[in-house]
mmCIF file of C-alpha atoms and ligand atoms in Angstrom:
data_model
loop_
_atom_site.group_PDB
_atom_site.id
_atom_site.type_symbol
_atom_site.label_atom_id
_atom_site.label_comp_id
_atom_site.label_asym_id
_atom_site.label_seq_id
_atom_site.Cartn_x
_atom_site.Cartn_y
_atom_site.Cartn_z
ATOM 1 C CA MET A 290 0.000 0.000 0.000
ATOM 2 C CA LYS A 291 1.834 3.082 -1.248
ATOM 3 C CA ILE A 292 1.586 6.359 0.642
ATOM 4 C CA ASN A 293 -1.178 8.559 -0.843
ATOM 5 C CA GLU A 294 -1.286 12.286 -1.696
ATOM 6 C CA LYS A 295 -3.033 13.319 1.495
ATOM 7 C CA GLN A 296 -0.612 11.333 3.661
ATOM 8 C CA LEU A 297 2.354 12.835 1.760
ATOM 9 C CA ALA A 298 1.054 16.340 2.504
ATOM 10 C CA GLN A 299 0.767 15.399 6.173
ATOM 11 C CA VAL A 300 4.331 14.044 6.177
ATOM 12 C CA ASN A 301 5.582 17.310 4.649
ATOM 13 C CA ASP A 302 3.851 19.208 7.423
ATOM 14 C CA ARG A 303 5.597 17.048 10.030
ATOM 15 C CA ILE A 304 8.951 17.457 8.239
ATOM 16 C CA LYS A 305 8.569 21.228 8.510
ATOM 17 C CA ALA A 306 7.891 20.997 12.245
ATOM 18 C CA LEU A 307 10.810 18.601 12.839
ATOM 19 C CA VAL A 308 13.252 20.813 10.946
ATOM 20 C CA SER A 309 12.225 24.011 12.691
ATOM 21 C CA ALA A 310 12.393 22.326 16.135
ATOM 22 C CA GLY A 311 15.945 21.173 15.310
ATOM 23 C CA SER A 312 15.163 17.633 16.506
ATOM 24 C CA PHE A 313 17.438 14.676 15.686
ATOM 25 C CA TYR A 314 15.303 13.852 12.661
ATOM 26 C CA GLY A 315 15.183 17.452 11.502
ATOM 27 C CA LYS A 316 18.988 17.466 11.599
ATOM 28 C CA LYS A 317 19.163 14.186 9.640
ATOM 29 C CA LEU A 318 17.027 15.807 6.924
ATOM 30 C CA MET A 319 19.072 19.017 6.879
ATOM 31 C CA GLU A 320 22.257 16.997 6.375
ATOM 32 C CA LYS A 321 20.662 15.434 3.311
ATOM 33 C CA ASN A 322 19.155 18.726 2.146
ATOM 34 C CA ILE A 323 15.614 17.318 2.256
ATOM 35 C CA THR A 324 12.840 19.805 2.980
ATOM 36 C CA SER A 325 9.886 17.878 1.524
ATOM 37 C CA VAL A 326 8.886 14.725 -0.370
ATOM 38 C CA HIS A 327 6.739 14.626 -3.506
ATOM 39 C CA SER A 328 6.206 10.943 -4.309
ATOM 40 C CA ALA A 329 6.043 7.504 -2.703
ATOM 41 C CA GLU A 330 9.566 6.838 -4.045
ATOM 42 C CA GLU A 331 10.968 9.962 -2.386
ATOM 43 C CA PHE A 332 9.203 9.011 0.841
ATOM 44 C CA GLU A 333 10.784 5.540 0.742
ATOM 45 C CA ASN A 334 14.196 7.180 0.559
ATOM 46 C CA LEU A 335 13.716 9.126 3.789
ATOM 47 C CA PRO A 336 16.016 7.981 6.598
ATOM 48 C CA PHE A 337 14.638 5.643 9.309
ATOM 49 C CA SER A 338 14.263 6.561 12.973
ATOM 50 C CA GLU A 339 15.579 4.101 15.521
ATOM 51 C CA LYS A 340 15.033 3.536 19.224
ATOM 52 C CA ASN A 341 18.646 4.607 19.803
ATOM 53 C CA ASP A 342 17.980 8.004 18.182
ATOM 54 C CA LEU A 343 15.139 8.428 20.676
ATOM 55 C CA ARG A 344 17.334 7.429 23.603
ATOM 56 C CA ASP A 345 20.053 9.844 22.515
ATOM 57 C CA ALA A 346 17.432 12.608 22.647
ATOM 58 C CA TYR A 347 16.911 12.036 26.400
ATOM 59 C CA PRO A 348 15.418 13.858 28.200
ATOM 60 C CA LEU A 349 13.403 16.251 25.999
ATOM 61 C CA GLY A 350 15.162 16.275 22.657
ATOM 62 C CA LEU A 351 12.111 14.838 20.872
ATOM 63 C CA MET A 352 9.928 17.798 21.809
ATOM 64 C CA THR A 353 8.750 19.256 18.499
ATOM 65 C CA ALA A 354 5.867 21.492 19.619
ATOM 66 C CA PRO A 355 6.431 24.664 21.733
ATOM 67 C CA GLU A 356 6.834 23.849 25.443
ATOM 68 C CA GLU A 357 3.603 25.682 26.375
ATOM 69 C CA GLU A 358 1.644 23.208 24.241
ATOM 70 C CA ILE A 359 3.061 20.082 25.895
ATOM 71 C CA VAL A 360 0.625 18.703 28.486
ATOM 72 C CA ARG A 361 2.184 15.381 29.406
ATOM 73 C CA ILE A 362 5.094 13.030 28.886
ATOM 74 C CA HIS A 363 5.241 9.254 28.794
ATOM 75 C CA SER A 364 8.224 6.998 28.916
ATOM 76 C CA SER A 365 9.077 3.529 27.724
ATOM 77 C CA SER A 366 10.639 1.340 30.372
ATOM 78 C CA GLY A 367 13.756 0.457 28.374
ATOM 79 C CA THR A 368 15.492 -2.639 29.731
ATOM 80 C CA THR A 369 18.937 -1.230 28.994
ATOM 81 C CA GLY A 370 20.280 2.302 29.321
ATOM 82 C CA LEU A 371 18.270 5.489 29.219
ATOM 83 C CA PRO A 372 14.487 5.445 28.814
ATOM 84 C CA VAL A 373 12.750 7.207 25.938
ATOM 85 C CA ILE A 374 10.663 10.281 26.816
ATOM 86 C CA ILE A 375 7.744 11.103 24.539
ATOM 87 C CA PRO A 376 6.070 14.542 24.944
ATOM 88 C CA TYR A 377 2.336 14.888 24.068
ATOM 89 C CA THR A 378 0.255 17.962 23.190
ATOM 90 C CA ALA A 379 -3.419 18.153 24.181
ATOM 91 C CA LYS A 380 -4.301 17.224 20.592
ATOM 92 C CA ASP A 381 -2.010 14.161 20.728
ATOM 93 C CA VAL A 382 -3.745 12.971 23.913
ATOM 94 C CA ASP A 383 -7.124 13.575 22.276
ATOM 95 C CA ASP A 384 -6.162 11.798 19.033
ATOM 96 C CA TRP A 385 -4.898 8.815 21.011
ATOM 97 C CA GLY A 386 -8.195 8.695 22.929
ATOM 98 C CA GLU A 387 -10.125 8.736 19.622
ATOM 99 C CA MET A 388 -8.046 5.853 18.269
ATOM 100 C CA PHE A 389 -8.561 3.883 21.462
ATOM 101 C CA LYS A 390 -12.296 4.558 21.433
ATOM 102 C CA ARG A 391 -12.329 3.175 17.892
ATOM 103 C CA CYS A 392 -10.604 0.016 19.176
ATOM 104 C CA TYR A 393 -13.316 -0.552 21.773
ATOM 105 C CA GLU A 394 -16.008 0.081 19.150
ATOM 106 C CA VAL A 395 -14.462 -2.390 16.704
ATOM 107 C CA ALA A 396 -14.516 -4.957 19.550
ATOM 108 C CA GLY A 397 -18.251 -4.286 19.959
ATOM 109 C CA ILE A 398 -17.811 -2.579 23.342
ATOM 110 C CA THR A 399 -20.309 0.210 24.165
ATOM 111 C CA ASN A 400 -21.027 2.880 26.789
ATOM 112 C CA LYS A 401 -23.044 0.275 28.723
ATOM 113 C CA ASP A 402 -19.890 -1.773 29.394
ATOM 114 C CA ARG A 403 -17.844 -1.800 32.597
ATOM 115 C CA ILE A 404 -14.187 -2.010 31.752
ATOM 116 C CA GLN A 405 -11.736 -3.431 34.294
ATOM 117 C CA ILE A 406 -8.296 -2.029 33.473
ATOM 118 C CA THR A 407 -5.369 -4.048 34.838
ATOM 119 C CA PRO A 408 -2.344 -2.672 32.913
ATOM 120 C CA GLY A 409 -0.150 -0.320 34.972
ATOM 121 C CA TYR A 410 -0.704 3.412 35.406
ATOM 122 C CA GLY A 411 2.216 5.808 35.574
ATOM 123 C CA LEU A 412 4.977 6.883 33.251
ATOM 124 C CA TRP A 413 4.213 4.171 30.720
ATOM 125 C CA THR A 414 1.302 4.398 28.316
ATOM 126 C CA ALA A 415 -0.662 1.284 29.249
ATOM 127 C CA GLY A 416 -3.320 1.913 31.926
ATOM 128 C CA ILE A 417 -3.950 5.552 31.093
ATOM 129 C CA GLY A 418 -4.428 4.704 27.389
ATOM 130 C CA PHE A 419 -7.120 2.122 28.152
ATOM 131 C CA GLN A 420 -8.690 4.672 30.513
ATOM 132 C CA ASN A 421 -8.742 7.567 27.993
ATOM 133 C CA GLY A 422 -10.435 5.455 25.353
ATOM 134 C CA CYS A 423 -12.937 4.110 27.858
ATOM 135 C CA GLU A 424 -13.953 7.587 29.016
ATOM 136 C CA LYS A 425 -14.216 8.836 25.433
ATOM 137 C CA LEU A 426 -16.518 5.921 24.683
ATOM 138 C CA GLY A 427 -18.578 6.752 27.766
ATOM 139 C CA ALA A 428 -18.132 3.332 29.333
ATOM 140 C CA MET A 429 -17.437 2.868 33.055
ATOM 141 C CA ALA A 430 -13.731 2.496 33.826
ATOM 142 C CA ILE A 431 -12.665 0.367 36.779
ATOM 143 C CA PRO A 432 -9.033 1.520 37.021
ATOM 144 C CA MET A 433 -7.428 -1.323 38.981
ATOM 145 C CA GLY A 434 -3.863 -1.258 37.711
ATOM 146 C CA PRO A 435 -1.799 -4.441 37.911
ATOM 147 C CA GLY A 436 -1.547 -7.186 40.518
ATOM 148 C CA ASN A 437 -3.492 -7.957 43.702
ATOM 149 C CA THR A 438 -5.390 -10.854 42.181
ATOM 150 C CA ASN A 439 -7.762 -11.271 45.168
ATOM 151 C CA LYS A 440 -8.947 -7.710 44.874
ATOM 152 C CA GLN A 441 -9.182 -7.953 41.080
ATOM 153 C CA ILE A 442 -11.499 -10.953 41.329
ATOM 154 C CA GLN A 443 -13.552 -9.379 44.135
ATOM 155 C CA MET A 444 -14.095 -6.171 42.129
ATOM 156 C CA MET A 445 -14.803 -8.179 38.995
ATOM 157 C CA GLN A 446 -17.693 -9.862 40.842
ATOM 158 C CA ASP A 447 -18.972 -6.838 42.787
ATOM 159 C CA MET A 448 -18.773 -4.361 39.907
ATOM 160 C CA LYS A 449 -19.987 -6.977 37.403
ATOM 161 C CA SER A 450 -17.153 -6.045 35.017
ATOM 162 C CA THR A 451 -18.010 -6.956 31.415
ATOM 163 C CA VAL A 452 -14.629 -6.235 29.796
ATOM 164 C CA LEU A 453 -11.159 -7.204 30.989
ATOM 165 C CA CYS A 454 -8.135 -5.253 29.722
ATOM 166 C CA SER A 455 -4.824 -6.923 30.459
ATOM 167 C CA THR A 456 -1.683 -8.585 29.196
ATOM 168 C CA SER A 457 -2.200 -12.142 27.980
ATOM 169 C CA SER A 458 -0.102 -13.485 30.886
ATOM 170 C CA TYR A 459 -2.289 -11.782 33.459
ATOM 171 C CA ALA A 460 -5.509 -12.787 31.695
ATOM 172 C CA LEU A 461 -4.359 -16.411 31.886
ATOM 173 C CA LEU A 462 -3.430 -16.072 35.558
ATOM 174 C CA LEU A 463 -6.849 -14.565 36.375
ATOM 175 C CA ALA A 464 -8.691 -17.172 34.299
ATOM 176 C CA GLU A 465 -6.902 -20.066 36.012
ATOM 177 C CA GLU A 466 -7.593 -18.539 39.429
ATOM 178 C CA ILE A 467 -11.308 -18.106 38.632
ATOM 179 C CA GLU A 468 -11.442 -21.716 37.454
ATOM 180 C CA LYS A 469 -9.631 -22.958 40.587
ATOM 181 C CA ARG A 470 -12.041 -21.105 42.869
ATOM 182 C CA GLY A 471 -15.054 -22.421 40.931
ATOM 183 C CA ILE A 472 -16.633 -18.961 40.645
ATOM 184 C CA LYS A 473 -17.065 -18.775 36.872
ATOM 185 C CA ASP A 474 -20.853 -18.282 37.291
ATOM 186 C CA LYS A 475 -20.243 -15.131 39.378
ATOM 187 C CA ILE A 476 -18.133 -13.507 36.644
ATOM 188 C CA MET A 477 -19.969 -11.356 34.057
ATOM 189 C CA LEU A 478 -17.061 -10.836 31.636
ATOM 190 C CA LYS A 479 -17.968 -10.949 27.941
ATOM 191 C CA LYS A 480 -14.841 -9.620 26.277
ATOM 192 C CA GLY A 481 -11.130 -9.272 26.812
ATOM 193 C CA VAL A 482 -8.927 -6.620 25.208
ATOM 194 C CA ILE A 483 -5.438 -8.026 25.381
ATOM 195 C CA GLY A 484 -2.215 -6.221 24.558
ATOM 196 C CA SER A 485 1.487 -5.639 25.029
ATOM 197 C CA GLU A 486 2.967 -9.068 24.419
ATOM 198 C CA ARG A 487 2.885 -11.634 21.676
ATOM 199 C CA TRP A 488 0.710 -14.647 22.442
ATOM 200 C CA GLY A 489 0.036 -17.910 20.702
ATOM 201 C CA LYS A 490 -3.249 -19.473 19.582
ATOM 202 C CA ALA A 491 -3.154 -22.032 22.408
ATOM 203 C CA MET A 492 -2.978 -19.362 25.097
ATOM 204 C CA ARG A 493 -5.759 -17.419 23.429
ATOM 205 C CA GLU A 494 -7.988 -20.479 23.258
ATOM 206 C CA ARG A 495 -7.293 -21.427 26.863
ATOM 207 C CA ILE A 496 -8.199 -17.976 28.252
ATOM 208 C CA SER A 497 -11.253 -17.723 26.052
ATOM 209 C CA SER A 498 -12.539 -21.211 26.899
ATOM 210 C CA ILE A 499 -12.041 -20.934 30.692
ATOM 211 C CA LEU A 500 -13.745 -17.549 30.882
ATOM 212 C CA GLY A 501 -16.160 -18.039 27.984
ATOM 213 C CA ILE A 502 -15.264 -14.633 26.507
ATOM 214 C CA GLU A 503 -14.305 -13.171 23.119
ATOM 215 C CA LEU A 504 -10.724 -11.914 22.945
ATOM 216 C CA TYR A 505 -9.362 -8.956 20.979
ATOM 217 C CA ASP A 506 -5.726 -8.250 20.273
ATOM 218 C CA ILE A 507 -4.761 -4.587 20.630
ATOM 219 C CA TYR A 508 -1.591 -3.152 19.107
ATOM 220 C CA GLY A 509 0.571 -0.175 19.987
ATOM 221 C CA LEU A 510 3.876 1.081 21.324
ATOM 222 C CA THR A 511 4.868 3.967 23.569
ATOM 223 C CA GLU A 512 6.907 5.700 20.876
ATOM 224 C CA ILE A 513 3.749 5.880 18.704
ATOM 225 C CA TYR A 514 1.074 7.152 21.188
ATOM 226 C CA GLY A 515 0.796 3.832 23.107
ATOM 227 C CA PRO A 516 -1.653 0.910 22.881
ATOM 228 C CA GLY A 517 -4.717 1.544 20.705
ATOM 229 C CA ILE A 518 -3.311 2.102 17.222
ATOM 230 C CA GLY A 519 -4.933 -1.113 15.963
ATOM 231 C CA ILE A 520 -7.166 -4.025 16.976
ATOM 232 C CA ASN A 521 -8.728 -7.100 15.363
ATOM 233 C CA CYS A 522 -12.468 -7.238 14.612
ATOM 234 C CA SER A 523 -14.760 -10.219 15.214
ATOM 235 C CA GLU A 524 -14.270 -11.447 11.623
ATOM 236 C CA SER A 525 -10.646 -12.573 12.030
ATOM 237 C CA GLU A 526 -7.489 -12.233 14.071
ATOM 238 C CA TYR A 527 -5.978 -9.689 11.652
ATOM 239 C CA MET A 528 -5.768 -6.193 13.154
ATOM 240 C CA HIS A 529 -7.270 -3.080 11.592
ATOM 241 C CA TYR A 530 -5.081 0.023 12.027
ATOM 242 C CA TRP A 531 -5.902 3.704 11.686
ATOM 243 C CA ASP A 532 -4.408 5.023 8.447
ATOM 244 C CA ASP A 533 -5.784 8.522 9.048
ATOM 245 C CA TYR A 534 -3.286 8.848 11.929
ATOM 246 C CA LEU A 535 -0.504 6.486 10.830
ATOM 247 C CA TYR A 536 1.225 5.216 7.727
ATOM 248 C CA LEU A 537 2.590 1.664 7.991
ATOM 249 C CA GLU A 538 5.230 0.039 5.819
ATOM 250 C CA ILE A 539 6.659 -3.465 5.985
ATOM 251 C CA ILE A 540 10.391 -3.644 5.276
ATOM 252 C CA ASP A 541 12.904 -6.432 4.929
ATOM 253 C CA PRO A 542 14.848 -6.169 8.234
ATOM 254 C CA VAL A 543 18.108 -7.079 6.479
ATOM 255 C CA THR A 544 18.019 -5.131 3.191
ATOM 256 C CA LEU A 545 15.755 -2.391 4.717
ATOM 257 C CA LYS A 546 13.787 -2.231 1.431
ATOM 258 C CA PRO A 547 9.961 -1.948 1.528
ATOM 259 C CA LEU A 548 8.209 -5.269 0.850
ATOM 260 C CA PRO A 549 5.045 -5.805 -1.216
ATOM 261 C CA ASP A 550 1.728 -6.250 0.625
ATOM 262 C CA GLY A 551 1.312 -9.773 1.967
ATOM 263 C CA GLU A 552 5.001 -10.404 2.656
ATOM 264 C CA TRP A 553 6.331 -10.803 6.201
ATOM 265 C CA GLY A 554 8.808 -8.245 7.501
ATOM 266 C CA GLU A 555 9.353 -5.474 10.032
ATOM 267 C CA ILE A 556 6.657 -2.854 10.706
ATOM 268 C CA VAL A 557 7.834 0.740 10.143
ATOM 269 C CA ILE A 558 5.478 3.507 11.286
ATOM 270 C CA THR A 559 5.132 7.179 10.351
ATOM 271 C CA THR A 560 2.899 9.381 12.527
ATOM 272 C CA LEU A 561 0.873 11.654 10.226
ATOM 273 C CA VAL A 562 -0.533 14.229 12.668
ATOM 274 C CA LYS A 563 1.424 13.840 15.913
ATOM 275 C CA GLU A 564 2.671 17.178 17.292
ATOM 276 C CA GLY A 565 4.617 16.580 20.529
ATOM 277 C CA ALA A 566 7.039 14.029 19.068
ATOM 278 C CA PRO A 567 6.301 13.147 15.425
ATOM 279 C CA LEU A 568 8.187 10.148 14.092
ATOM 280 C CA ILE A 569 9.009 9.448 10.462
ATOM 281 C CA ARG A 570 9.730 5.863 9.371
ATOM 282 C CA TYR A 571 10.181 4.525 12.908
ATOM 283 C CA ARG A 572 11.527 0.972 13.022
ATOM 284 C CA THR A 573 9.373 -1.005 15.492
ATOM 285 C CA HIS A 574 11.256 -4.315 15.112
ATOM 286 C CA ASP A 575 7.814 -6.027 15.265
ATOM 287 C CA LEU A 576 7.259 -8.691 12.613
ATOM 288 C CA SER A 577 4.010 -8.764 10.634
ATOM 289 C CA ARG A 578 2.606 -8.302 7.132
ATOM 290 C CA ILE A 579 -0.057 -6.183 5.439
ATOM 291 C CA ILE A 580 -3.218 -8.141 4.608
ATOM 292 C CA PRO A 581 -4.126 -6.983 1.080
ATOM 293 C CA GLU A 582 -7.746 -8.287 1.043
ATOM 294 C CA LYS A 583 -10.653 -6.130 2.250
ATOM 295 C CA CYS A 584 -12.115 -7.293 5.566
ATOM 296 C CA THR A 585 -15.517 -8.999 5.438
ATOM 297 C CA CYS A 586 -16.669 -6.742 8.312
ATOM 298 C CA GLY A 587 -16.952 -3.922 5.741
ATOM 299 C CA ARG A 588 -14.651 -1.496 7.585
ATOM 300 C CA CYS A 589 -12.222 0.080 5.165
ATOM 301 C CA TRP A 590 -9.296 0.488 7.560
ATOM 302 C CA PRO A 591 -6.318 -1.560 6.354
ATOM 303 C CA ARG A 592 -5.111 -4.604 8.283
ATOM 304 C CA ILE A 593 -1.920 -6.267 9.500
ATOM 305 C CA ASP A 594 -1.415 -9.853 10.642
ATOM 306 C CA VAL A 595 -0.937 -10.872 14.286
ATOM 307 C CA ILE A 596 2.556 -9.834 15.454
ATOM 308 C CA LYS A 597 4.703 -12.905 14.897
ATOM 309 C CA GLY A 598 7.584 -11.782 17.069
ATOM 310 C CA ARG A 599 10.359 -9.241 17.097
ATOM 311 C CA THR A 600 13.372 -9.057 14.849
ATOM 312 C CA ASP A 601 15.404 -9.192 18.074
ATOM 313 C CA ASP A 602 13.540 -12.277 19.491
ATOM 314 C CA MET A 603 15.329 -14.271 16.870
ATOM 315 C CA MET A 604 17.474 -16.957 18.498
ATOM 316 C CA LYS A 605 20.538 -18.199 16.700
ATOM 317 C CA ILE A 606 20.958 -21.836 17.759
ATOM 318 C CA LYS A 607 23.444 -24.143 16.025
ATOM 319 C CA GLY A 608 23.669 -21.456 13.346
ATOM 320 C CA VAL A 609 19.914 -21.660 12.626
ATOM 321 C CA ASN A 610 17.506 -18.717 13.037
ATOM 322 C CA VAL A 611 14.664 -19.778 15.322
ATOM 323 C CA PHE A 612 11.615 -17.723 16.367
ATOM 324 C CA PRO A 613 9.529 -18.531 19.478
ATOM 325 C CA ALA A 614 6.433 -18.312 17.240
ATOM 326 C CA GLN A 615 7.637 -21.356 15.261
ATOM 327 C CA ILE A 616 7.817 -23.405 18.463
ATOM 328 C CA GLU A 617 4.361 -22.176 19.469
ATOM 329 C CA GLU A 618 2.903 -23.267 16.140
ATOM 330 C CA VAL A 619 4.271 -26.773 16.661
ATOM 331 C CA LEU A 620 2.996 -27.000 20.246
ATOM 332 C CA HIS A 621 -0.416 -25.858 19.090
ATOM 333 C CA GLN A 622 -0.703 -29.120 17.127
ATOM 334 C CA PHE A 623 -0.622 -31.052 20.421
ATOM 335 C CA PRO A 624 -3.947 -30.627 22.230
ATOM 336 C CA GLU A 625 -2.542 -32.449 25.284
ATOM 337 C CA VAL A 626 -0.042 -29.652 26.143
ATOM 338 C CA SER A 627 -0.914 -26.338 27.866
ATOM 339 C CA SER A 628 -0.162 -22.901 26.397
ATOM 340 C CA GLU A 629 2.892 -22.469 28.610
ATOM 341 C CA TYR A 630 6.395 -23.437 27.534
ATOM 342 C CA GLN A 631 9.978 -22.459 28.207
ATOM 343 C CA ILE A 632 13.040 -22.579 26.001
ATOM 344 C CA ARG A 633 16.499 -22.819 27.572
ATOM 345 C CA ILE A 634 19.549 -22.507 25.378
ATOM 346 C CA SER A 635 22.936 -23.544 26.699
ATOM 347 C CA HIS A 636 26.387 -24.289 25.374
ATOM 348 C CA LEU A 637 27.831 -27.627 26.480
ATOM 349 C CA ASP A 638 30.946 -29.427 25.235
ATOM 350 C CA GLY A 639 31.362 -26.985 22.366
ATOM 351 C CA LYS A 640 27.766 -27.402 21.164
ATOM 352 C CA ASP A 641 24.560 -25.368 21.469
ATOM 353 C CA THR A 642 21.713 -27.240 23.140
ATOM 354 C CA MET A 643 18.071 -26.263 23.176
ATOM 355 C CA ARG A 644 15.843 -27.615 25.917
ATOM 356 C CA LEU A 645 12.122 -27.171 25.553
ATOM 357 C CA TYR A 646 9.855 -27.533 28.602
ATOM 358 C CA VAL A 647 6.146 -28.115 28.027
ATOM 359 C CA GLU A 648 3.226 -28.760 30.375
ATOM 360 C CA THR A 649 0.597 -31.494 30.252
ATOM 361 C CA THR A 650 -1.869 -33.178 32.592
ATOM 362 C CA GLY A 651 -0.967 -36.449 34.319
ATOM 363 C CA ASP A 652 -2.976 -38.732 32.020
ATOM 364 C CA VAL A 653 -0.563 -38.963 29.082
ATOM 365 C CA GLU A 654 2.733 -40.779 28.694
ATOM 366 C CA PHE A 655 5.353 -38.070 29.218
ATOM 367 C CA LEU A 656 8.230 -39.764 27.363
ATOM 368 C CA LYS A 657 6.172 -40.631 24.312
ATOM 369 C CA LEU A 658 4.777 -37.101 24.108
ATOM 370 C CA ALA A 659 8.275 -35.587 24.471
ATOM 371 C CA ASP A 660 9.498 -37.766 21.632
ATOM 372 C CA SER A 661 6.741 -36.778 19.196
ATOM 373 C CA ILE A 662 7.140 -33.072 20.029
ATOM 374 C CA ALA A 663 10.921 -33.317 19.460
ATOM 375 C CA LYS A 664 10.338 -34.905 16.031
ATOM 376 C CA LYS A 665 7.810 -32.233 15.002
ATOM 377 C CA VAL A 666 10.093 -29.396 16.137
ATOM 378 C CA LYS A 667 12.974 -30.897 14.182
ATOM 379 C CA SER A 668 10.861 -30.939 11.021
ATOM 380 C CA VAL A 669 10.369 -27.168 11.399
ATOM 381 C CA ILE A 670 13.740 -25.869 12.639
ATOM 382 C CA GLY A 671 16.067 -28.564 11.346
ATOM 383 C CA PHE A 672 17.567 -29.897 14.588
ATOM 384 C CA THR A 673 16.252 -31.920 17.529
ATOM 385 C CA PRO A 674 15.655 -30.159 20.855
ATOM 386 C CA LEU A 675 15.685 -31.935 24.238
ATOM 387 C CA VAL A 676 12.019 -31.937 25.203
ATOM 388 C CA LYS A 677 11.012 -32.226 28.869
ATOM 389 C CA VAL A 678 7.351 -32.721 29.715
ATOM 390 C CA VAL A 679 6.220 -31.440 33.137
ATOM 391 C CA GLU A 680 2.878 -31.275 35.014
ATOM 392 C CA VAL A 681 0.507 -28.345 34.335
ATOM 393 C CA GLY A 682 1.307 -25.431 36.662
ATOM 394 C CA VAL A 683 5.041 -26.178 37.029
ATOM 395 C CA LEU A 684 6.246 -23.459 34.643
ATOM 396 C CA PRO A 685 6.191 -19.872 35.996
ATOM 397 C CA ARG A 686 3.075 -17.696 35.535
ATOM 398 C CA SER A 687 3.401 -13.926 35.546
ATOM 399 C CA GLU A 688 1.374 -10.808 36.329
ATOM 400 C CA LYS A 689 3.267 -8.980 33.588
ATOM 401 C CA LYS A 690 5.123 -10.512 30.682
ATOM 402 C CA THR A 691 6.181 -14.143 30.853
ATOM 403 C CA LYS A 692 9.818 -14.802 30.038
ATOM 404 C CA ARG A 693 9.779 -17.869 27.794
ATOM 405 C CA VAL A 694 13.288 -17.882 26.386
ATOM 406 C CA ILE A 695 16.281 -18.174 28.697
ATOM 407 C CA ASP A 696 19.637 -18.037 26.983
ATOM 408 C CA GLU A 697 22.231 -19.442 29.360
ATOM 409 C CA ARG A 698 25.055 -19.218 26.839
ATOM 410 C CA TYR A 699 26.113 -15.708 27.819
ATOM 411 C CA GLU A 700 25.358 -15.770 31.553
HETATM 412 ZN ZN1 ZN B 1856 -12.783 -6.221 10.024
#
C-alpha cells in the first residue's frame, strides 16, 4: 500500500515541524538537504528513525511542539540504558483517545460496558491509554492497575465487570484462578482486550474457553502514542489500524527495502498528525505483514497480521535462526499440552543445546509425548531439541510478561 497524496502532505507538514524544532530527525534531513517529499519513491528514501535516536534525545530532545503546548510526557521502560521520553500535546492525547475509542467500538464494546483495566498506570502508556479510550466511549472504567489478584477478582464480581483489559499473561493467571475457585458463574465478563505481548493461539484459546469470553488483540507502542493504534475485529485475528493517523510500511529487516503487501517483515510507522514528538519511518522491530484483502466486516481500515515476534527475538541456535512463534505453532498441534512453555539454550561441550519444557496433565505418557514433540520441532527448525514434559502449573506464571526464552550461553 503506497503512501497517498493526502498522507504525503501530512508528512511534509511534520517534516517542517521537525526541521524548525531542530530535533534529531530534523537534523538528519538538513544533512541530506531534504525539505519535503513529492512521491512515494521519495518518501521511501527518507532515513529511518531508531530507538537509539530516541534514547540519545533524552530527556526532551524529541519535543517538536512549543513547550507551552506540551501537556504530558510518557516513557518507555527500556530494559537497557536510558528510557525514551515522549512529549504529548493536548491534541495528541485527544487523538490517542479517539483511536482507542475506535478500538473498543471495533470490539463491539459500548457505553453500557464496565471495563476493568489491569495494565499499569504511571509513566508508561498502558493503563492511562485504556482509561482515555474508555472515558471517550462513555463506558465505566474500573481503574485497577496491575496485581493484587484477590482484589481484582472481588471487584470483577462486585462491579460486574463486562470487559477485561490486560496482558495475555495476566488474563491467563486470572482465568486459572477463577477456574480454581469455581466462581465462573459469578463472573460477568464478555470480552477481553489483550495487549502488550505476543501470544500464541493455544494461550488465546485457553483464556477464552475458561472464561467463555471473546478476545481482541490490541496493538501499539509507547513511541507511537501507546496501545490503541490497531485491533482485530470479530471477523478474524488480523488487526485493523488507523491510516488517518498512521502510515505503515513493511520492510525487509536485512536489506531495509519496503516489501510488497502480503510479505512478512518489520513494521515501520510514520505518525501523520502527531505534534509533541512526530516520528518518520520509525523501526518497530515487530514482525508482521499487510493483509491486502478487504475485511468482510466492511470497515475500510487496512489490516496487519498478528505480530509474529520481534526481529530481536530471533534466536541463533546451532547457526539456525529460530523464532519462538515457530515453536508455538508446533505446540499448538498437540492438544494435550498447555499454552505455557519455556526454552532454555545452553552451550555444552562446544555445542549449542536447546531444551524445551512443556506442560501437560498427568494422564498422558510423558516420554512418548516428548518424543513426538521433538520430532515435530525438528521438522520445522532442522535440529532436535531436548524436550522435557512437566505437570501443568510447574512453569512460571506472571502478572506482567512471561519470560519464555532463557539463553544461558552468555550468563
Ligand atoms: Zn474487520
